[in-house]
Short mmCIF file of C-alpha atoms in Angstrom, two decimals:
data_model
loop_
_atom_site.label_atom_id
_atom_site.label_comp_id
_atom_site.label_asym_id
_atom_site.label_seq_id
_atom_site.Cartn_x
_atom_site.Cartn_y
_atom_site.Cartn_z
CA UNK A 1 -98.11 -54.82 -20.26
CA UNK A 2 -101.15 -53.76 -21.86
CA UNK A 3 -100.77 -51.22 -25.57
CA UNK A 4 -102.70 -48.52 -23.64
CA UNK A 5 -100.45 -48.66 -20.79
CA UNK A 6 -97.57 -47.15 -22.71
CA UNK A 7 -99.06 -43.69 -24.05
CA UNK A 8 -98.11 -40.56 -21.76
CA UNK A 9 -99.73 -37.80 -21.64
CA UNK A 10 -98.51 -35.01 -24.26
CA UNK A 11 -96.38 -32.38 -22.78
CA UNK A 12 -98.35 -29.87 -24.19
CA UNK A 13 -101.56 -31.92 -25.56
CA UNK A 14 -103.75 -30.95 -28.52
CA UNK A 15 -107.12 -29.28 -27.05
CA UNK A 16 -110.13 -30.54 -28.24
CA UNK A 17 -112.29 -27.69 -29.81
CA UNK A 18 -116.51 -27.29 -28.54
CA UNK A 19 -118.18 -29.85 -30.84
CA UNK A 20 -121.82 -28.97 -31.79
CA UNK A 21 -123.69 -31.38 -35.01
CA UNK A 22 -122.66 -32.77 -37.63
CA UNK A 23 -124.09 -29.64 -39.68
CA UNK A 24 -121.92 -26.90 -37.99
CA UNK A 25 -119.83 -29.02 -36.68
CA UNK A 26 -117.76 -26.38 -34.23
CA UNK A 27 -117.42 -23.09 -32.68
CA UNK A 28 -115.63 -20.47 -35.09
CA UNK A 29 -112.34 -19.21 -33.44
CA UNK A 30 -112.33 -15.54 -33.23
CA UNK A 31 -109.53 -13.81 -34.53
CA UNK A 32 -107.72 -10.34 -34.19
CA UNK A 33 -108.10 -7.26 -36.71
CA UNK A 34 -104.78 -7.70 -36.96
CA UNK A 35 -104.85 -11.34 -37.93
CA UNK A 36 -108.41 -10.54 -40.06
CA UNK A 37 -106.42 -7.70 -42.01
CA UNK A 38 -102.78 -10.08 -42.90
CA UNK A 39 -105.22 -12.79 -43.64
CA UNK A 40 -106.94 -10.77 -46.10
CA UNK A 41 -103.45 -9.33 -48.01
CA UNK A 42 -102.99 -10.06 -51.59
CA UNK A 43 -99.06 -9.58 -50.87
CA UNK A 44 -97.93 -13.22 -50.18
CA UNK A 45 -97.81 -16.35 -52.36
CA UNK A 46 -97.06 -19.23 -50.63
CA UNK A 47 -96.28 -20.87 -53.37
CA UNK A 48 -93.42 -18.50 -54.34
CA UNK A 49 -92.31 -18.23 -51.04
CA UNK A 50 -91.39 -22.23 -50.66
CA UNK A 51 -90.48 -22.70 -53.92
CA UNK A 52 -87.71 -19.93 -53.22
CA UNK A 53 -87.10 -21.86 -49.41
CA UNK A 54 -86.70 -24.89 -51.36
CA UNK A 55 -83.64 -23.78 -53.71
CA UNK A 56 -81.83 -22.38 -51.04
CA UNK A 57 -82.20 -25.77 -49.07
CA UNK A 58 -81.21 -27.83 -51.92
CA UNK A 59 -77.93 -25.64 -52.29
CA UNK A 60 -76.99 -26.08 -48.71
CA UNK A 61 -78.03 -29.99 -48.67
CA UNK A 62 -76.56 -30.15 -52.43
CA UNK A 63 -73.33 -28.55 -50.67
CA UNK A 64 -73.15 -30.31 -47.45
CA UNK A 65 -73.10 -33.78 -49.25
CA UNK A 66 -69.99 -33.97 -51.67
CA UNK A 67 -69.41 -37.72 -53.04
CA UNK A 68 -66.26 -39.26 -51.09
CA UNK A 69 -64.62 -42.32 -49.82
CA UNK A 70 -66.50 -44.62 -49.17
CA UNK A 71 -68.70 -43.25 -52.45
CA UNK A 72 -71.19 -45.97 -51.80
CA UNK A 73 -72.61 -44.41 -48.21
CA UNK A 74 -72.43 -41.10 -49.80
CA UNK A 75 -74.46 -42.04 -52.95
CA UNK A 76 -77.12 -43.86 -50.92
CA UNK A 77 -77.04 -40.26 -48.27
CA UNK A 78 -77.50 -38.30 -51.35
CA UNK A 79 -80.18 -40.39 -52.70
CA UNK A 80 -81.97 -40.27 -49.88
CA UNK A 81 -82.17 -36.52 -49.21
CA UNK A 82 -81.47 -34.69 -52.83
CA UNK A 83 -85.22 -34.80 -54.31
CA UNK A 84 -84.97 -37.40 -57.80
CA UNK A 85 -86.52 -35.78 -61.13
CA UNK A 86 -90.64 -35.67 -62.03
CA UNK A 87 -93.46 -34.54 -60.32
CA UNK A 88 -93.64 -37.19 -57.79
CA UNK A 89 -89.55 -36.77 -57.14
CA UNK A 90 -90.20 -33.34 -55.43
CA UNK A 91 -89.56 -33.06 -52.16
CA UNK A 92 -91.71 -30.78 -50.54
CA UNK A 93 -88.82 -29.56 -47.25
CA UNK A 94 -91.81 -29.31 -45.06
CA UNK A 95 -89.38 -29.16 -41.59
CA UNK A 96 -87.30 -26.82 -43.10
CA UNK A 97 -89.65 -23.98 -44.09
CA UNK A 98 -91.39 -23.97 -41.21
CA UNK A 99 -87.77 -23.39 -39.52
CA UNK A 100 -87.01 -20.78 -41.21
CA UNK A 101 -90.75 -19.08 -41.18
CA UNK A 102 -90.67 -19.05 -37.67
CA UNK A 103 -87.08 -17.44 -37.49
CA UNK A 104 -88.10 -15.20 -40.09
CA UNK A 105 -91.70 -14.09 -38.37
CA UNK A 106 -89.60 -13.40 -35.08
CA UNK A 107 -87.49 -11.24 -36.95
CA UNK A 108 -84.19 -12.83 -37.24
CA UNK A 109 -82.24 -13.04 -40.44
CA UNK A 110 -82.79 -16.11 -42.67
CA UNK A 111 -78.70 -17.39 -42.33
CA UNK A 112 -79.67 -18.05 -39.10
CA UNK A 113 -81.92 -20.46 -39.24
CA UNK A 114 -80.60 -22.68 -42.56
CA UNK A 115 -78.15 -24.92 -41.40
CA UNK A 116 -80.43 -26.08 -39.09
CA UNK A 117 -83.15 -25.74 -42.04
CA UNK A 118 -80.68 -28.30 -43.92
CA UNK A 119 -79.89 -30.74 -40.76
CA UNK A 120 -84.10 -31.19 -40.11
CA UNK A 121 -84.42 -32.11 -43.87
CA UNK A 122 -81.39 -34.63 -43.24
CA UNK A 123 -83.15 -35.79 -40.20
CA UNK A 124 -86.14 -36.39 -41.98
CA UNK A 125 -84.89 -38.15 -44.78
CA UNK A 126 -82.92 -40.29 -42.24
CA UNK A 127 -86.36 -41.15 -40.30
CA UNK A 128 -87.67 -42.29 -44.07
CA UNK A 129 -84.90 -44.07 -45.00
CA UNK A 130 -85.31 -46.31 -41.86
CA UNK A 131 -89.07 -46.41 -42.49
CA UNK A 132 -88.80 -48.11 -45.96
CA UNK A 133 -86.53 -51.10 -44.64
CA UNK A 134 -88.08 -54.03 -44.68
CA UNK A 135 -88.26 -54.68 -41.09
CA UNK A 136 -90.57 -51.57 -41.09
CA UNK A 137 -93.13 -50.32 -44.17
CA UNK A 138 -91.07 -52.66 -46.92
CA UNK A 139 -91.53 -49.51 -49.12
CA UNK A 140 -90.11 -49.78 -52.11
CA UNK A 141 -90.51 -46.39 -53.32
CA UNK A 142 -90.52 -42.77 -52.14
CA UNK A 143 -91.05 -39.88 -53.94
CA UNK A 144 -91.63 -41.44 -57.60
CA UNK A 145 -88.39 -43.26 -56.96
CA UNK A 146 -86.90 -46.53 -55.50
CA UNK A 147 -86.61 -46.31 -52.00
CA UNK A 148 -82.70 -46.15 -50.42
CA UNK A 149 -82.43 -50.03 -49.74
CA UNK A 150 -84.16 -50.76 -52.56
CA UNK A 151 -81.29 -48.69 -54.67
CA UNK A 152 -78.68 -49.30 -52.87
CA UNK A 153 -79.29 -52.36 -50.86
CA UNK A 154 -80.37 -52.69 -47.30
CA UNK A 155 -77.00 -52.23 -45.73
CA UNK A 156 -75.75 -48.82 -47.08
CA UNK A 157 -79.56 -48.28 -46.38
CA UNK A 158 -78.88 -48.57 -42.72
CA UNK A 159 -75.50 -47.47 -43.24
CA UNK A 160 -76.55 -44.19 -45.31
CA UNK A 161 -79.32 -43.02 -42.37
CA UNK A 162 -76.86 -44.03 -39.38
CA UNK A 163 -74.48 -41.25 -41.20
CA UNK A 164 -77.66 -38.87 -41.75
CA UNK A 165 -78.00 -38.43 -38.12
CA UNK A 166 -74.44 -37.30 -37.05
CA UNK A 167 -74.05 -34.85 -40.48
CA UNK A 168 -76.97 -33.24 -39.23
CA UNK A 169 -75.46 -32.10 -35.78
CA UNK A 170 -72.29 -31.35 -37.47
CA UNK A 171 -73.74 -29.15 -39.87
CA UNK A 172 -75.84 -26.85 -37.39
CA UNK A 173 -72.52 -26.85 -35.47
CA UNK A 174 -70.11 -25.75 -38.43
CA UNK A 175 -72.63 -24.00 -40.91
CA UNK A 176 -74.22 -21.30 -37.87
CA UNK A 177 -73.42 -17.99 -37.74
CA UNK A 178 -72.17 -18.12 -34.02
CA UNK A 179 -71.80 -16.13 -31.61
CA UNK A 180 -73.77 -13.53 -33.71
CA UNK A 181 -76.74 -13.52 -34.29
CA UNK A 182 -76.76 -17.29 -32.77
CA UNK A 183 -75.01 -17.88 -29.28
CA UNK A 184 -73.76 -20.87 -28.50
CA UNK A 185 -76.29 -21.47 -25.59
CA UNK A 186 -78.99 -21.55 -28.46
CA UNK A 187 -77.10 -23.65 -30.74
CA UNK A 188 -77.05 -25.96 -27.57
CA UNK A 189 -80.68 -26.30 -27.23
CA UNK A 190 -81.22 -26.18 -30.78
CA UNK A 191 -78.80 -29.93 -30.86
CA UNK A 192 -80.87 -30.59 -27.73
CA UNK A 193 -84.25 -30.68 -29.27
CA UNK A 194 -82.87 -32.06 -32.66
CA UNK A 195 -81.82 -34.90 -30.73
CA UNK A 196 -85.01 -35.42 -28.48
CA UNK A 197 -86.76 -35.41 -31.91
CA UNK A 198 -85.27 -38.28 -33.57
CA UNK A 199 -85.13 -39.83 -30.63
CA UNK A 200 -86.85 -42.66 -28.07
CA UNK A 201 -89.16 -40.24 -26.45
CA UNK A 202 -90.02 -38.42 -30.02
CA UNK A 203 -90.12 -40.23 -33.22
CA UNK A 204 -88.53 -43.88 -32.53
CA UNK A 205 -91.40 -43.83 -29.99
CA UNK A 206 -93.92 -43.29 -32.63
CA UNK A 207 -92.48 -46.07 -35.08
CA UNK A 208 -92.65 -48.20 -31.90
CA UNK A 209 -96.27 -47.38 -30.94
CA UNK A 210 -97.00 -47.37 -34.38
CA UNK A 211 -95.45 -50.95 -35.32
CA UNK A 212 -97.21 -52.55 -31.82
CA UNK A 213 -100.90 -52.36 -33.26
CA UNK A 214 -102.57 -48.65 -32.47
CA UNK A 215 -105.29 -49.43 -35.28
CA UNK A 216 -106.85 -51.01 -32.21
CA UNK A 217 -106.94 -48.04 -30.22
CA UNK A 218 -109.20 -45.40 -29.46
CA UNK A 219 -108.61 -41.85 -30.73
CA UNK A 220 -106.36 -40.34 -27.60
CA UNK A 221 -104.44 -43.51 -28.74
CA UNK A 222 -104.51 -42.96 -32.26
CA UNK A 223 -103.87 -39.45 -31.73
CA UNK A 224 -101.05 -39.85 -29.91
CA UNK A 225 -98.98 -42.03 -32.43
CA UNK A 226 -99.56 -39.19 -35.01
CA UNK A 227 -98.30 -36.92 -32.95
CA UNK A 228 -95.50 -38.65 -32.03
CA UNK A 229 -94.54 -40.19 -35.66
CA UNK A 230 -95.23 -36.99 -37.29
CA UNK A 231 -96.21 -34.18 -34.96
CA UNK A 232 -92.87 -34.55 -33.46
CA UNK A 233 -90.50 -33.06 -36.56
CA UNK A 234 -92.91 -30.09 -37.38
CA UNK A 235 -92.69 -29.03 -33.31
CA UNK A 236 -88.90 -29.74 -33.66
CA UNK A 237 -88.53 -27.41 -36.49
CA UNK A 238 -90.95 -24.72 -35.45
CA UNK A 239 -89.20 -24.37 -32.01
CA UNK A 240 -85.67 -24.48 -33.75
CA UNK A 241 -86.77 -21.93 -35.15
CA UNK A 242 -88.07 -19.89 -32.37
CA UNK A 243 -84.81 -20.71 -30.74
CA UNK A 244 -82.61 -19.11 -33.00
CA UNK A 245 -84.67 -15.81 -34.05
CA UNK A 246 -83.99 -15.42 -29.32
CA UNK A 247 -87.70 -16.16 -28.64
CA UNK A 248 -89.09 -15.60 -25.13
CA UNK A 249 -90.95 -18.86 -23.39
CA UNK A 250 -94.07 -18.04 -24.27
CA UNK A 251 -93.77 -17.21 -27.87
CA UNK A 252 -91.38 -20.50 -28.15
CA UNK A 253 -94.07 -22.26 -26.46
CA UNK A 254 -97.02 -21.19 -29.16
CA UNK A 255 -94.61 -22.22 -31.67
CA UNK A 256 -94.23 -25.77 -30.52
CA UNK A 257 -98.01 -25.66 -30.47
CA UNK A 258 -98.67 -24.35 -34.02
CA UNK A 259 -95.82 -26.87 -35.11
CA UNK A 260 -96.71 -30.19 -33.68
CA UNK A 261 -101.17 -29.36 -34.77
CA UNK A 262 -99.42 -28.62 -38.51
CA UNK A 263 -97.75 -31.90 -38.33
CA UNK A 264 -100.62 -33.94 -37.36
CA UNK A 265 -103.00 -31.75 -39.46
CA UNK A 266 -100.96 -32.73 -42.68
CA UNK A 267 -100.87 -36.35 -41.96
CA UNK A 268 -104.69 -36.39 -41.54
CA UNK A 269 -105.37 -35.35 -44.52
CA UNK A 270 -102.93 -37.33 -46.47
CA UNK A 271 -104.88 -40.02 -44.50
CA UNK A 272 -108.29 -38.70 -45.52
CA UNK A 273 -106.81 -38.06 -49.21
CA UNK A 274 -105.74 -42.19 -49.24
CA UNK A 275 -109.31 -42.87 -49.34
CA UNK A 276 -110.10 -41.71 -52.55
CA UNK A 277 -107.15 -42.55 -54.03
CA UNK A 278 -105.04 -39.17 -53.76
CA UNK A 279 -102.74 -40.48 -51.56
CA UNK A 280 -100.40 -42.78 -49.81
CA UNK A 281 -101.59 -43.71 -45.82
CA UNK A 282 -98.19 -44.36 -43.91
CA UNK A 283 -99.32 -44.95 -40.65
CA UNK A 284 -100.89 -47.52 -39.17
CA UNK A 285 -102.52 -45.42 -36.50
CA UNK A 286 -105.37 -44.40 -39.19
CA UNK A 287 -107.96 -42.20 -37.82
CA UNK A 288 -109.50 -42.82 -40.27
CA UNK A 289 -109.78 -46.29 -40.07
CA UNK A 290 -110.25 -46.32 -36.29
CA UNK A 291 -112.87 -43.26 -35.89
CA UNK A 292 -114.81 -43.37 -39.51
CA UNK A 293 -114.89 -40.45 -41.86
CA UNK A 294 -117.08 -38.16 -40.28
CA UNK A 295 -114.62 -37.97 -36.74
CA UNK A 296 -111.56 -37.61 -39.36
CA UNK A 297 -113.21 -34.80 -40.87
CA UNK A 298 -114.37 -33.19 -37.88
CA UNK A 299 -110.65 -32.94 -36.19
CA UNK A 300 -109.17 -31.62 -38.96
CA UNK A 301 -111.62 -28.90 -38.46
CA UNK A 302 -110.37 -29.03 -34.87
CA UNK A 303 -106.68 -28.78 -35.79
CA UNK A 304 -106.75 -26.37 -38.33
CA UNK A 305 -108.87 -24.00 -35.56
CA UNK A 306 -106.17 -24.50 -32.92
CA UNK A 307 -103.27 -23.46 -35.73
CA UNK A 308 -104.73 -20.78 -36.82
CA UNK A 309 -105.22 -19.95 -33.18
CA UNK A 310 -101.53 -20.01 -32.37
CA UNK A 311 -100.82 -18.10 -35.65
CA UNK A 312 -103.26 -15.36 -34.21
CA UNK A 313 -101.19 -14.90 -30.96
CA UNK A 314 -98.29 -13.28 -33.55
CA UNK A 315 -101.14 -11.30 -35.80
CA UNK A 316 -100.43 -7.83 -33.62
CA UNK A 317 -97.03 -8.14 -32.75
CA UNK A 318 -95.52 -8.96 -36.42
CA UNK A 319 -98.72 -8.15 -38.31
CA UNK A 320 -97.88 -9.50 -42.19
CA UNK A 321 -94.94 -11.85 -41.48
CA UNK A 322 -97.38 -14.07 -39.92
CA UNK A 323 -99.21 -14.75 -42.89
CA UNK A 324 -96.85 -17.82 -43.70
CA UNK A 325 -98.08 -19.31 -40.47
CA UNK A 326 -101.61 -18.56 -41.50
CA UNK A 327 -100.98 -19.86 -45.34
CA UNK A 328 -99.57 -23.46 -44.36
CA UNK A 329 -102.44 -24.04 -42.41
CA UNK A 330 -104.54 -23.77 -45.56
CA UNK A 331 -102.21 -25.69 -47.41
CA UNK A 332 -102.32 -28.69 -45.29
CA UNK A 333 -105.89 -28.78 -45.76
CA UNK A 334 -106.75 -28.03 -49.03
CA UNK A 335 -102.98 -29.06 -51.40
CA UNK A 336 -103.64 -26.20 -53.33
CA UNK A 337 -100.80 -26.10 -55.79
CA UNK A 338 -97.60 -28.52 -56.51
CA UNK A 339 -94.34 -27.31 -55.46
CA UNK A 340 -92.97 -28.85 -58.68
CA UNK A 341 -95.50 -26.30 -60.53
CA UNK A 342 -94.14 -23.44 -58.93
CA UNK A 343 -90.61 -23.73 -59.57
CA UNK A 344 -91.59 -24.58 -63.17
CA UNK A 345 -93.84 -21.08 -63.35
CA UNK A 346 -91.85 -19.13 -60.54
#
């Protein structure tokens, strides 16, 4: 079976943006008043507002993860997901802010949405812990650290992200206010799409495209593996959040859009950034590689149009408590601050 033969069209694919030269290179996306006059407010730091995300995360992950019997698969879980110390030992809790932003921009109270905040970042680190192994990348660190197996050996390694998966379910299941404000038809679709995520359709079918050669492939190819490797968690956690805040179809379904473009926005430039020596490329669908510079640069342009697009669908509705949406989008680009800066100059 030929490579090509196994990519699917996306549910809801990525649109490609009017391309004109190389010198104004596309069509500016027009944009609400509304969306003009949150984009323009002084009021919100981004910086403070994830760094404050961030320590309530780490106190339900810190929480959620006591040391027991056996202490070995607990030390390697904790490892894995509880951030290690220095500037490149931050974790950043990408999936779980955007959870909770999009609960929060819908309206719903923040306890809502962070359990399942907590069980996306367990998720996550579960997905890296598996990506290290040798079989995989053969990292042998992450975040300024040693990786899990190489810690803790390749067994609990396996061991500690096999036991990631389940505590992640269980926690959304145990740690959700239910029935109010969450029903338990949400918390059903919210396990529903966790699941998908992490699973052969979502992310394992990323690693798997990724692993079988897409450096080969054109850019709907190359595309595709980003989105499924690392689109797929940022949709996951965007429409969790949706869910549980009671969104309506189409506001769920802009979500999922603005999400999944964030996720594959964010790897691109890491991608981009590898070039010059900024940072680490961890696919090997590069677009980089595959397309040249110029096409890399030009659809981040593209992707950071469409998510500022879906961010502008919320501009009149919720006015200001979009401006998180409007903020990450900028971050993913540009990596204007450290994380571990702001929570040492909150």
């Amino acid at each position: 079976m030929a490579l090509s033969s196994l990519f699917a069209p996306l549910p809801l694919p990525l649109p490609k943006l009017p391309y004109t030269s190389k010198s104004s290179r596309f069509v500016p996306i027009r944009t609400s008043a509304a969306a003009a006059a949150a984009t323009a407010s002084p009021s919100f730091d981004l910086r403070r507002y994830w760094t404050s995300l961030i320590a309530e995360v780490e106190g339900e992950l810190d929480a959620a993860m006591p040391i027991r019997p056996p202490e070995s698969i607990h030390s390697a879980m904790r490892h894995a997901v509880l951030p290690g110390a220095g500037k490149e030992g931050a974790a950043k809790r990408a999936p779980p802010v955007l959870c909770v932003a999009a609960c929060e921009l819908l309206g719903a109270p923040r306890a809502a949405a962070l359990p399942t905040a907590a069980a996306l970042e367990m998720l996550h680190a579960a997905s890296l812990v598996h990506d290290d192994l040798p079989c995989f990348d053969a990292a042998p660190t992450r975040r300024g650290r040693p990786s899990t197996h190489a810690a803790y050996g390749t067994d609990m390694a396996v061991l500690a992200g096999d036991a990631l998966f389940p505590l992640a379910y269980t926690h959304v299941i145990s740690r959700t206010p239910s029935p109010n404000p969450v029903s338990h038809a949400v918390l059903l679709r919210v396990l529903a799409e966790l699941a998908r995520t992490v699973g052969s359709t979502g992310m394992a079918a990323g690693q798997f495209l990724d692993l079988a050669g897409a450096t080969a492939l054109g850019e709907r190819e190359v595309m595709q593996v980003l989105t499924k490797k690392f689109g797929e968690m940022a949709e996951c956690s965007a429409a969790c959040g949706a869910m549980l805040a009671g969104a309506g179809p189409d506001e769920e379904a802009s979500l999922r859009r603005y999400g999944r473009t964030i996720g594959v926005l964010y790897e691109l430039v890491d991608d981009i950034r590898s070039a010059s020596g900024n940072g680490k490329m961890r696919s090997n669908a590069s677009v980089l590689r595959s397309l040249g510079m110029d096409r890399a640069l030009g659809i981040v342009e593209e992707l950071k149009a469409q998510a500022k697009a879906e961010a502008d669908r919320f501009a009149d509705k919720y006015g200001e408590r979009v401006l998180p949406l409007y903020s990450f989008v900028d971050y993913a680009v540009e990596r204007g601050f450290e994380l571990q800066d702001a929570a040492a100059k909150p």
